[in-house]
mmCIF file of C-alpha atoms in Angstrom:
data_model
loop_
_atom_site.group_PDB
_atom_site.id
_atom_site.type_symbol
_atom_site.label_atom_id
_atom_site.label_comp_id
_atom_site.label_asym_id
_atom_site.label_seq_id
_atom_site.Cartn_x
_atom_site.Cartn_y
_atom_site.Cartn_z
ATOM 1 C CA GLN B 188 118.633 109.749 115.504
ATOM 2 C CA ILE B 189 116.468 112.427 117.158
ATOM 3 C CA ASP B 190 113.937 111.393 119.761
ATOM 4 C CA LEU B 191 110.737 113.241 118.817
ATOM 5 C CA GLN B 192 108.627 111.709 121.567
ATOM 6 C CA PRO B 193 109.108 114.635 124.021
ATOM 7 C CA LEU B 194 107.530 116.931 121.446
ATOM 8 C CA PHE B 195 104.150 115.383 122.201
ATOM 9 C CA GLY B 196 104.344 116.359 125.872
ATOM 10 C CA LEU B 197 102.253 119.537 125.586
ATOM 11 C CA ILE B 198 98.835 118.524 126.942
ATOM 12 C CA PHE B 199 95.867 120.830 127.350
ATOM 13 C CA VAL B 200 93.055 120.496 129.864
ATOM 14 C CA PRO B 201 89.550 121.376 128.616
ATOM 15 C CA LEU B 202 88.366 124.818 129.640
ATOM 16 C CA PHE B 203 85.604 123.733 132.004
ATOM 17 C CA THR B 204 87.630 121.047 133.820
ATOM 18 C CA MET B 205 90.019 123.503 135.451
ATOM 19 C CA ARG B 206 89.900 124.167 139.189
ATOM 20 C CA SER B 207 87.311 126.638 140.376
ATOM 21 C CA ASP B 208 89.845 128.624 142.431
ATOM 22 C CA VAL B 209 91.912 129.738 139.432
ATOM 23 C CA THR B 210 91.081 132.044 136.533
ATOM 24 C CA TYR B 211 91.000 130.837 132.939
ATOM 25 C CA LEU B 212 94.107 132.884 132.137
ATOM 26 C CA GLU B 213 96.048 131.317 135.024
ATOM 27 C CA SER B 214 94.982 127.845 133.945
ATOM 28 C CA PHE B 215 95.880 128.490 130.306
ATOM 29 C CA LEU B 216 99.298 129.923 131.168
ATOM 30 C CA ASP B 217 99.971 126.985 133.466
ATOM 31 C CA HIS B 218 99.269 124.462 130.742
ATOM 32 C CA ILE B 219 101.450 126.202 128.146
ATOM 33 C CA SER B 220 104.298 126.824 130.584
ATOM 34 C CA SER B 221 106.478 124.236 128.813
ATOM 35 C CA PHE B 222 105.653 125.577 125.358
ATOM 36 C CA PRO B 223 108.457 128.202 125.079
ATOM 37 C CA SER B 224 111.158 125.746 126.151
ATOM 38 C CA GLU B 225 109.835 123.027 123.801
ATOM 39 C CA LEU B 226 109.770 125.466 120.891
ATOM 40 C CA ARG B 227 113.245 126.774 121.735
ATOM 41 C CA ARG B 228 114.544 123.208 121.926
ATOM 42 C CA ASN B 229 113.131 122.464 118.470
ATOM 43 C CA LEU B 230 114.603 125.641 116.978
ATOM 44 C CA ASP B 231 118.008 124.780 118.455
ATOM 45 C CA LEU B 232 117.762 121.278 117.001
ATOM 46 C CA MET B 233 116.990 122.670 113.546
ATOM 47 C CA LYS B 234 119.866 125.152 113.863
ATOM 48 C CA ASP B 235 122.285 122.346 114.782
ATOM 49 C CA GLN B 236 121.073 120.244 111.879
ATOM 50 C CA ASP B 237 121.527 123.177 109.506
ATOM 51 C CA LYS B 238 125.076 123.700 110.733
ATOM 52 C CA THR B 239 125.955 119.999 110.373
ATOM 53 C CA CYS B 240 124.389 119.800 106.894
ATOM 54 C CA THR B 241 126.388 122.856 105.815
ATOM 55 C CA GLU B 242 129.619 121.245 107.042
ATOM 56 C CA LEU B 243 128.759 117.991 105.245
ATOM 57 C CA PHE B 244 127.978 119.857 102.035
ATOM 58 C CA GLU B 245 131.285 121.726 102.202
ATOM 59 C CA GLU B 246 133.207 118.471 102.763
ATOM 60 C CA MET B 247 131.340 116.758 99.925
ATOM 61 C CA THR B 248 132.032 119.677 97.558
ATOM 62 C CA LYS B 249 135.735 119.612 98.465
ATOM 63 C CA LEU B 250 136.023 115.839 97.934
ATOM 64 C CA GLN B 251 134.199 116.022 94.603
ATOM 65 C CA LYS B 252 136.418 118.851 93.366
ATOM 66 C CA GLU B 253 139.620 117.049 94.384
ATOM 67 C CA TYR B 254 138.377 113.784 92.867
ATOM 68 C CA ILE B 255 137.666 115.461 89.527
ATOM 69 C CA GLU B 256 141.040 117.204 89.558
ATOM 70 C CA ARG B 257 142.847 113.888 90.155
ATOM 71 C CA ALA B 258 140.799 112.175 87.431
ATOM 72 C CA GLU B 259 141.679 114.957 84.956
ATOM 73 C CA TRP B 260 145.343 114.725 85.924
ATOM 74 C CA LYS B 261 145.347 110.950 85.348
ATOM 75 C CA MET B 262 143.731 111.382 81.934
ATOM 76 C CA GLU B 263 146.361 113.988 81.038
ATOM 77 C CA GLN B 264 149.040 111.365 81.716
ATOM 78 C CA LEU B 265 147.770 109.269 78.845
ATOM 79 C CA GLU B 266 149.396 109.709 75.403
ATOM 80 C CA ILE B 267 147.566 108.727 72.251
ATOM 81 C CA VAL B 268 149.807 106.727 69.932
ATOM 82 C CA ASP B 269 149.053 106.194 66.236
ATOM 83 C CA GLY B 270 145.562 107.574 66.714
ATOM 84 C CA ASN B 271 144.120 104.511 68.438
ATOM 85 C CA SER B 272 146.477 103.311 71.162
ATOM 86 C CA ILE B 273 147.316 104.796 74.546
ATOM 87 C CA ARG B 274 150.586 104.916 76.429
ATOM 88 C CA VAL B 275 151.177 106.305 79.919
ATOM 89 C CA LEU B 276 153.453 109.362 79.857
ATOM 90 C CA GLY B 277 156.887 108.859 81.367
ATOM 91 C CA THR B 278 157.362 105.332 80.120
ATOM 92 C CA GLY B 279 159.403 106.454 77.079
ATOM 93 C CA ASP B 280 158.809 106.023 73.387
ATOM 94 C CA ASP B 281 159.248 102.301 73.711
ATOM 95 C CA GLY B 282 156.731 102.014 76.564
ATOM 96 C CA PRO B 283 153.836 99.614 76.146
ATOM 97 C CA THR B 284 150.750 100.841 74.342
ATOM 98 C CA VAL B 285 147.246 99.540 74.874
ATOM 99 C CA LEU B 286 143.797 99.993 73.405
ATOM 100 C CA PRO B 287 141.714 100.328 76.620
ATOM 101 C CA THR B 288 138.023 99.701 76.922
ATOM 102 C CA THR B 289 135.649 102.167 78.606
ATOM 103 C CA GLU B 290 135.590 99.969 81.710
ATOM 104 C CA GLU B 291 139.401 99.995 81.861
ATOM 105 C CA LEU B 292 139.478 103.816 81.665
ATOM 106 C CA VAL B 293 136.906 104.043 84.460
ATOM 107 C CA ASP B 294 138.984 101.668 86.597
ATOM 108 C CA TYR B 295 142.029 103.819 85.856
ATOM 109 C CA ILE B 296 140.516 106.910 87.523
ATOM 110 C CA TYR B 297 138.293 105.077 90.033
ATOM 111 C CA GLU B 298 138.935 105.748 93.758
ATOM 112 C CA HIS B 299 136.907 103.391 95.920
ATOM 113 C CA ASP B 300 137.572 105.072 99.286
ATOM 114 C CA THR B 301 136.740 108.566 98.014
ATOM 115 C CA LEU B 302 133.479 107.499 96.383
ATOM 116 C CA LYS B 303 132.515 105.507 99.477
ATOM 117 C CA ARG B 304 133.082 108.582 101.655
ATOM 118 C CA LEU B 305 130.983 110.728 99.281
ATOM 119 C CA GLU B 306 128.167 108.189 99.460
ATOM 120 C CA MET B 307 128.244 108.201 103.276
ATOM 121 C CA ILE B 308 128.202 112.011 103.409
ATOM 122 C CA GLU B 309 125.222 112.198 101.052
ATOM 123 C CA LYS B 310 123.295 109.607 103.083
ATOM 124 C CA ASP B 311 124.057 111.424 106.347
ATOM 125 C CA ALA B 312 123.011 114.797 104.917
ATOM 126 C CA LEU B 313 119.719 113.434 103.566
ATOM 127 C CA GLN B 314 118.924 111.817 106.920
ATOM 128 C CA ARG B 315 119.647 115.017 108.826
ATOM 129 C CA THR B 316 117.529 117.014 106.392
ATOM 130 C CA ALA B 317 114.601 114.627 106.896
ATOM 131 C CA GLU B 318 114.996 114.919 110.683
ATOM 132 C CA LYS B 319 115.046 118.722 110.449
ATOM 133 C CA VAL B 320 111.812 118.667 108.432
ATOM 134 C CA ALA B 321 110.221 116.390 111.042
ATOM 135 C CA VAL B 322 111.218 118.748 113.857
ATOM 136 C CA ALA B 323 109.886 121.728 111.885
ATOM 137 C CA GLU B 324 106.555 119.971 111.341
ATOM 138 C CA GLN B 325 106.316 119.123 115.037
ATOM 139 C CA SER B 326 107.092 122.750 115.943
ATOM 140 C CA HIS B 327 104.323 123.909 113.630
ATOM 141 C CA ALA B 328 101.957 121.411 115.239
ATOM 142 C CA LEU B 329 102.828 122.729 118.725
ATOM 143 C CA VAL B 330 102.053 126.324 117.732
ATOM 144 C CA ASP B 331 98.953 125.302 115.785
ATOM 145 C CA ASN B 332 97.576 123.303 118.724
ATOM 146 C CA VAL B 333 98.002 126.261 121.074
ATOM 147 C CA CYS B 334 96.263 128.615 118.635
ATOM 148 C CA LYS B 335 93.395 126.202 117.981
ATOM 149 C CA ARG B 336 92.970 125.544 121.699
ATOM 150 C CA LEU B 337 92.881 129.254 122.472
ATOM 151 C CA GLU B 338 90.396 129.909 119.670
ATOM 152 C CA SER B 339 88.146 127.063 120.869
ATOM 153 C CA ASP B 340 88.251 128.292 124.474
ATOM 154 C CA LEU B 341 87.459 131.856 123.460
ATOM 155 C CA ILE B 342 84.417 130.642 121.520
ATOM 156 C CA GLN B 343 83.227 128.701 124.585
ATOM 157 C CA ILE B 344 83.771 131.746 126.822
ATOM 158 C CA GLU B 345 81.848 133.965 124.412
ATOM 159 C CA LYS B 346 78.924 131.535 124.294
ATOM 160 C CA THR B 347 78.867 131.296 128.095
ATOM 161 C CA LEU B 348 78.887 135.071 128.506
ATOM 162 C CA GLN B 349 76.193 135.496 125.879
ATOM 163 C CA ALA B 350 73.981 132.908 127.583
ATOM 164 C CA ASN B 351 74.436 134.677 130.925
ATOM 165 C CA GLY B 352 73.849 138.122 129.445
ATOM 166 C CA GLY B 353 77.375 139.170 130.320
ATOM 167 C CA PHE B 354 78.592 139.661 126.767
ATOM 168 C CA GLN B 355 77.061 141.840 124.093
ATOM 169 C CA ALA B 356 78.178 141.038 120.586
ATOM 170 C CA PRO B 357 77.790 143.694 117.846
ATOM 171 C CA GLY B 358 74.112 144.113 116.959
ATOM 172 C CA MET B 359 72.892 142.224 120.028
ATOM 173 C CA ALA B 360 70.827 143.482 122.971
ATOM 174 C CA LYS B 361 70.822 142.355 126.579
ATOM 175 C CA VAL B 362 67.891 141.002 128.534
ATOM 176 C CA ASN B 363 65.342 143.749 129.441
ATOM 177 C CA ASP B 364 66.554 146.085 126.686
ATOM 178 C CA LEU B 365 63.769 147.829 124.805
ATOM 179 C CA ALA B 366 63.416 147.444 121.070
ATOM 180 C CA ALA B 367 61.216 148.551 118.202
ATOM 181 C CA VAL B 368 59.625 145.508 116.631
ATOM 182 C CA GLN B 369 58.072 145.093 113.194
ATOM 183 C CA VAL B 370 55.748 142.144 113.770
ATOM 184 C CA THR B 371 54.626 141.936 110.136
ATOM 185 C CA PRO B 372 57.397 142.370 107.523
ATOM 186 C CA GLY B 373 56.754 145.452 105.378
ATOM 187 C CA SER B 374 54.033 146.738 107.679
ATOM 188 C CA PRO B 375 54.132 150.419 108.753
ATOM 189 C CA ASP B 376 53.059 149.388 112.257
ATOM 190 C CA TRP B 377 55.674 149.078 114.992
ATOM 191 C CA ILE B 378 55.383 148.109 118.632
ATOM 192 C CA LEU B 379 57.564 148.527 121.679
ATOM 193 C CA ALA B 380 58.939 145.278 123.104
ATOM 194 C CA LYS B 381 61.329 144.145 125.809
ATOM 195 C CA VAL B 382 64.011 141.470 125.312
ATOM 196 C CA VAL B 383 63.298 138.326 127.321
ATOM 197 C CA SER B 384 66.026 136.146 125.852
ATOM 198 C CA HIS B 385 68.174 135.748 122.776
ATOM 199 C CA ASP B 386 69.614 132.658 121.090
ATOM 200 C CA PRO B 387 72.924 133.699 119.441
ATOM 201 C CA THR B 388 73.057 130.436 117.517
ATOM 202 C CA THR B 389 69.791 130.959 115.645
ATOM 203 C CA GLY B 390 69.583 134.741 116.009
ATOM 204 C CA MET B 391 66.054 134.414 117.396
ATOM 205 C CA TYR B 392 64.751 136.915 119.973
ATOM 206 C CA ARG B 393 62.030 136.242 122.523
ATOM 207 C CA LEU B 394 60.313 139.516 123.442
ATOM 208 C CA SER B 395 57.338 140.747 125.435
ATOM 209 C CA ASP B 396 54.925 143.342 124.020
ATOM 210 C CA GLU B 397 55.300 146.485 126.155
ATOM 211 C CA ASP B 398 52.451 148.335 124.454
ATOM 212 C CA THR B 399 49.882 146.401 126.501
ATOM 213 C CA GLU B 400 49.045 147.868 129.895
ATOM 214 C CA SER B 401 48.583 144.645 131.896
ATOM 215 C CA SER B 402 51.541 142.347 132.391
ATOM 216 C CA LYS B 403 49.160 139.382 132.363
ATOM 217 C CA SER B 404 47.949 140.224 128.875
ATOM 218 C CA LYS B 405 51.390 140.889 127.388
ATOM 219 C CA VAL B 406 52.029 138.988 124.181
ATOM 220 C CA CYS B 407 55.219 136.956 123.854
ATOM 221 C CA LEU B 408 56.910 137.408 120.467
ATOM 222 C CA HIS B 409 59.528 135.245 118.741
ATOM 223 C CA LEU B 410 61.314 137.159 115.987
ATOM 224 C CA LEU B 411 64.556 137.034 114.033
ATOM 225 C CA GLN B 412 67.130 139.743 114.615
ATOM 226 C CA ALA B 413 66.277 141.357 111.239
ATOM 227 C CA PHE B 414 62.882 142.497 112.614
ATOM 228 C CA VAL B 415 64.217 143.810 115.951
ATOM 229 C CA PHE B 416 65.749 147.288 116.189
ATOM 230 C CA PHE B 417 67.430 148.892 119.162
ATOM 231 C CA GLY B 418 67.910 152.566 119.835
#
């Protein structure tokens, strides 16, 4: 039996619970430090199981072939007499003849030890195959968990940078960027506005009207990204 419990040992710490004196990359690498060795261990286990299954298959094929050859040889030793009786070759013309049943013919070629060994080999091979599949599934889960964790962390980092104005996604503007704004859809009138904030989740911009001379009288606009254009 293979102990699969160690395969669950890869534990990840949430992005924002890591120590403040280390970078995200250092923290991430630290928490996947055991990943290569765990994956290598699993691949070695599957390789060993493949090798053992191949050896079992070869032994089973050899035993089956030899068993069939012996059964054929035994059947060839039977002589049909008068079209309905059977006599074992080598017993002479006056040897006993019998009319065997199907069960008696099966018993004649039956080898208990050989069939028992074949049954054990088949059971062992099936068990090892199931264990190999389990290890393969656990290996896939290890890789999948790392990928999902990395993807989740990158999304959180992107959101944090966007909120702090430190990340500019395609089509987005940073705080204090100037933009041409179409307040009324389809209208030929445009105004100059400055970005105050942007919500990447909703795509909504908050802007101040820069066409007014006094900062006290500036109008605050809330518009979707479709009505905001940057040079």
